[in-house]
JSON list of C-alpha atoms in Angstrom, two decimals:
[
{"chain": "A", "resi": 1375, "resn": "MET", "atom": "CA", "xyz": [110.70, 106.75, 101.08]},
{"chain": "A", "resi": 1376, "resn": "LYS", "atom": "CA", "xyz": [112.29, 108.03, 104.28]},
{"chain": "A", "resi": 1377, "resn": "ASN", "atom": "CA", "xyz": [110.19, 109.68, 107.00]},
{"chain": "A", "resi": 1378, "resn": "SER", "atom": "CA", "xyz": [106.99, 108.33, 105.45]},
{"chain": "A", "resi": 1379, "resn": "LEU", "atom": "CA", "xyz": [103.87, 107.43, 107.39]},
{"chain": "A", "resi": 1380, "resn": "ILE", "atom": "CA", "xyz": [104.46, 103.77, 106.55]},
{"chain": "A", "resi": 1381, "resn": "ASP", "atom": "CA", "xyz": [107.97, 103.98, 108.06]},
{"chain": "A", "resi": 1382, "resn": "PHE", "atom": "CA", "xyz": [106.47, 105.61, 111.15]},
{"chain": "A", "resi": 1383, "resn": "ILE", "atom": "CA", "xyz": [103.89, 102.83, 111.52]},
{"chain": "A", "resi": 1384, "resn": "PHE", "atom": "CA", "xyz": [106.58, 100.16, 111.07]},
{"chain": "A", "resi": 1385, "resn": "SER", "atom": "CA", "xyz": [109.07, 101.64, 113.51]},
{"chain": "A", "resi": 1386, "resn": "THR", "atom": "CA", "xyz": [106.74, 102.95, 116.23]},
{"chain": "A", "resi": 1387, "resn": "ASP", "atom": "CA", "xyz": [105.64, 100.72, 119.09]},
{"chain": "A", "resi": 1388, "resn": "CYS", "atom": "CA", "xyz": [101.96, 101.55, 119.36]},
{"chain": "A", "resi": 1389, "resn": "GLY", "atom": "CA", "xyz": [101.22, 98.75, 121.81]},
{"chain": "A", "resi": 1390, "resn": "MET", "atom": "CA", "xyz": [100.34, 96.21, 119.14]},
{"chain": "A", "resi": 1391, "resn": "ILE", "atom": "CA", "xyz": [103.39, 94.01, 119.70]},
{"chain": "A", "resi": 1392, "resn": "GLU", "atom": "CA", "xyz": [101.91, 92.71, 122.94]},
{"chain": "A", "resi": 1393, "resn": "LYS", "atom": "CA", "xyz": [98.66, 91.82, 121.15]},
{"chain": "A", "resi": 1394, "resn": "ILE", "atom": "CA", "xyz": [100.30, 89.72, 118.43]},
{"chain": "A", "resi": 1395, "resn": "GLU", "atom": "CA", "xyz": [100.39, 86.03, 119.30]},
{"chain": "A", "resi": 1396, "resn": "LEU", "atom": "CA", "xyz": [103.36, 84.39, 117.58]},
{"chain": "A", "resi": 1397, "resn": "GLY", "atom": "CA", "xyz": [102.32, 80.93, 118.63]},
{"chain": "A", "resi": 1398, "resn": "GLU", "atom": "CA", "xyz": [104.12, 77.85, 119.82]},
{"chain": "A", "resi": 1399, "resn": "GLU", "atom": "CA", "xyz": [105.92, 77.24, 116.51]},
{"chain": "A", "resi": 1400, "resn": "CYS", "atom": "CA", "xyz": [107.68, 80.62, 116.64]},
{"chain": "A", "resi": 1401, "resn": "GLY", "atom": "CA", "xyz": [108.63, 80.01, 120.26]},
{"chain": "A", "resi": 1402, "resn": "ASN", "atom": "CA", "xyz": [110.12, 76.65, 119.33]},
{"chain": "A", "resi": 1403, "resn": "LEU", "atom": "CA", "xyz": [112.01, 78.12, 116.37]},
{"chain": "A", "resi": 1404, "resn": "SER", "atom": "CA", "xyz": [113.41, 80.89, 118.54]},
{"chain": "A", "resi": 1405, "resn": "ALA", "atom": "CA", "xyz": [114.49, 78.46, 121.26]},
{"chain": "A", "resi": 1406, "resn": "ASN", "atom": "CA", "xyz": [116.09, 76.21, 118.65]},
{"chain": "A", "resi": 1407, "resn": "ALA", "atom": "CA", "xyz": [118.02, 79.11, 117.12]},
{"chain": "A", "resi": 1408, "resn": "LEU", "atom": "CA", "xyz": [119.23, 80.24, 120.56]},
{"chain": "A", "resi": 1409, "resn": "ASP", "atom": "CA", "xyz": [120.34, 76.70, 121.35]},
{"chain": "A", "resi": 1410, "resn": "PHE", "atom": "CA", "xyz": [122.41, 76.51, 118.13]},
{"chain": "A", "resi": 1411, "resn": "TYR", "atom": "CA", "xyz": [123.84, 79.96, 118.83]},
{"chain": "A", "resi": 1412, "resn": "GLN", "atom": "CA", "xyz": [124.97, 79.01, 122.32]},
{"chain": "A", "resi": 1413, "resn": "LYS", "atom": "CA", "xyz": [126.47, 75.72, 121.11]},
{"chain": "A", "resi": 1414, "resn": "MET", "atom": "CA", "xyz": [128.42, 77.55, 118.40]},
{"chain": "A", "resi": 1415, "resn": "LYS", "atom": "CA", "xyz": [129.74, 80.09, 120.92]},
{"chain": "A", "resi": 1416, "resn": "GLU", "atom": "CA", "xyz": [131.08, 77.26, 123.08]},
{"chain": "A", "resi": 1417, "resn": "LEU", "atom": "CA", "xyz": [132.89, 75.58, 120.19]},
{"chain": "A", "resi": 1418, "resn": "LEU", "atom": "CA", "xyz": [134.69, 78.62, 118.80]},
{"chain": "A", "resi": 1419, "resn": "ASN", "atom": "CA", "xyz": [137.86, 80.32, 119.96]},
{"chain": "A", "resi": 1420, "resn": "LYS", "atom": "CA", "xyz": [137.96, 84.07, 120.68]},
{"chain": "A", "resi": 1421, "resn": "GLU", "atom": "CA", "xyz": [138.80, 85.15, 117.12]},
{"chain": "A", "resi": 1422, "resn": "GLN", "atom": "CA", "xyz": [136.17, 82.83, 115.63]},
{"chain": "A", "resi": 1423, "resn": "ASN", "atom": "CA", "xyz": [133.61, 84.05, 118.18]},
{"chain": "A", "resi": 1424, "resn": "GLU", "atom": "CA", "xyz": [134.21, 87.67, 117.15]},
{"chain": "A", "resi": 1425, "resn": "LEU", "atom": "CA", "xyz": [133.73, 86.75, 113.49]},
{"chain": "A", "resi": 1426, "resn": "PHE", "atom": "CA", "xyz": [130.63, 84.70, 114.35]},
{"chain": "A", "resi": 1427, "resn": "GLU", "atom": "CA", "xyz": [129.15, 87.66, 116.28]},
{"chain": "A", "resi": 1428, "resn": "LYS", "atom": "CA", "xyz": [129.76, 89.92, 113.28]},
{"chain": "A", "resi": 1429, "resn": "PHE", "atom": "CA", "xyz": [128.04, 87.37, 111.05]},
{"chain": "A", "resi": 1430, "resn": "VAL", "atom": "CA", "xyz": [125.03, 87.09, 113.39]},
{"chain": "A", "resi": 1431, "resn": "ASN", "atom": "CA", "xyz": [124.72, 90.89, 113.65]},
{"chain": "A", "resi": 1432, "resn": "ALA", "atom": "CA", "xyz": [125.02, 91.36, 109.88]},
{"chain": "A", "resi": 1433, "resn": "ASN", "atom": "CA", "xyz": [122.42, 88.67, 109.28]},
{"chain": "A", "resi": 1434, "resn": "MET", "atom": "CA", "xyz": [120.02, 90.22, 111.79]},
{"chain": "A", "resi": 1435, "resn": "GLN", "atom": "CA", "xyz": [120.45, 93.65, 110.17]},
{"chain": "A", "resi": 1436, "resn": "TYR", "atom": "CA", "xyz": [119.75, 92.09, 106.76]},
{"chain": "A", "resi": 1437, "resn": "GLU", "atom": "CA", "xyz": [116.64, 90.29, 108.02]},
{"chain": "A", "resi": 1438, "resn": "GLY", "atom": "CA", "xyz": [115.40, 93.43, 109.77]},
{"chain": "A", "resi": 1439, "resn": "ARG", "atom": "CA", "xyz": [115.80, 95.49, 106.62]},
{"chain": "A", "resi": 1440, "resn": "CYS", "atom": "CA", "xyz": [114.03, 92.84, 104.54]},
{"chain": "A", "resi": 1441, "resn": "GLU", "atom": "CA", "xyz": [111.22, 92.75, 107.09]},
{"chain": "A", "resi": 1442, "resn": "GLU", "atom": "CA", "xyz": [110.83, 96.52, 106.76]},
{"chain": "A", "resi": 1443, "resn": "ILE", "atom": "CA", "xyz": [110.75, 96.33, 102.95]},
{"chain": "A", "resi": 1444, "resn": "TYR", "atom": "CA", "xyz": [108.20, 93.48, 103.01]},
{"chain": "A", "resi": 1445, "resn": "PHE", "atom": "CA", "xyz": [106.02, 95.43, 105.43]},
{"chain": "A", "resi": 1446, "resn": "ASN", "atom": "CA", "xyz": [106.16, 98.59, 103.31]},
{"chain": "A", "resi": 1447, "resn": "GLU", "atom": "CA", "xyz": [105.35, 96.78, 100.08]},
{"chain": "A", "resi": 1448, "resn": "GLY", "atom": "CA", "xyz": [102.58, 94.74, 101.70]},
{"chain": "A", "resi": 1449, "resn": "PHE", "atom": "CA", "xyz": [101.08, 97.87, 103.23]},
{"chain": "A", "resi": 1450, "resn": "LYS", "atom": "CA", "xyz": [101.07, 99.62, 99.85]},
{"chain": "A", "resi": 1451, "resn": "ALA", "atom": "CA", "xyz": [99.56, 96.58, 98.11]},
{"chain": "A", "resi": 1452, "resn": "GLY", "atom": "CA", "xyz": [96.84, 96.31, 100.74]},
{"chain": "A", "resi": 1453, "resn": "PHE", "atom": "CA", "xyz": [96.04, 99.98, 100.45]},
{"chain": "A", "resi": 1454, "resn": "ARG", "atom": "CA", "xyz": [95.84, 99.74, 96.65]},
{"chain": "A", "resi": 1455, "resn": "ILE", "atom": "CA", "xyz": [93.43, 96.81, 96.97]},
{"chain": "A", "resi": 1456, "resn": "ALA", "atom": "CA", "xyz": [91.28, 98.77, 99.42]},
{"chain": "A", "resi": 1457, "resn": "VAL", "atom": "CA", "xyz": [91.19, 101.80, 97.13]},
{"chain": "A", "resi": 1458, "resn": "GLU", "atom": "CA", "xyz": [90.31, 99.65, 94.14]},
{"chain": "A", "resi": 1459, "resn": "CYS", "atom": "CA", "xyz": [87.50, 97.95, 96.09]},
{"chain": "A", "resi": 1460, "resn": "LEU", "atom": "CA", "xyz": [86.10, 101.32, 97.20]},
{"chain": "A", "resi": 1461, "resn": "TYR", "atom": "CA", "xyz": [86.41, 102.74, 93.70]},
{"chain": "A", "resi": 1462, "resn": "ASP", "atom": "CA", "xyz": [84.47, 99.83, 92.17]},
{"chain": "A", "resi": 1463, "resn": "CYS", "atom": "CA", "xyz": [81.55, 100.22, 94.61]}
]
């Protein structure tokens, strides 16, 4: 559903991003991924680097879209649970 309230909540920076602690594990995973990325860039020639960049960008777009879908579906499920709990009271 385009232009929905859920899409607005997902895509709007309301200051919450600074309050979310990702933790040491996420920091380590991110650093590890960046290390592999940089090593790959050094090993590839120009044509391979261009293809690799396209792959990385396509993968990030895919993951971002999946993240948005997961958020939307999780939001809806949570709201349904809340409504059901209120209805049963």
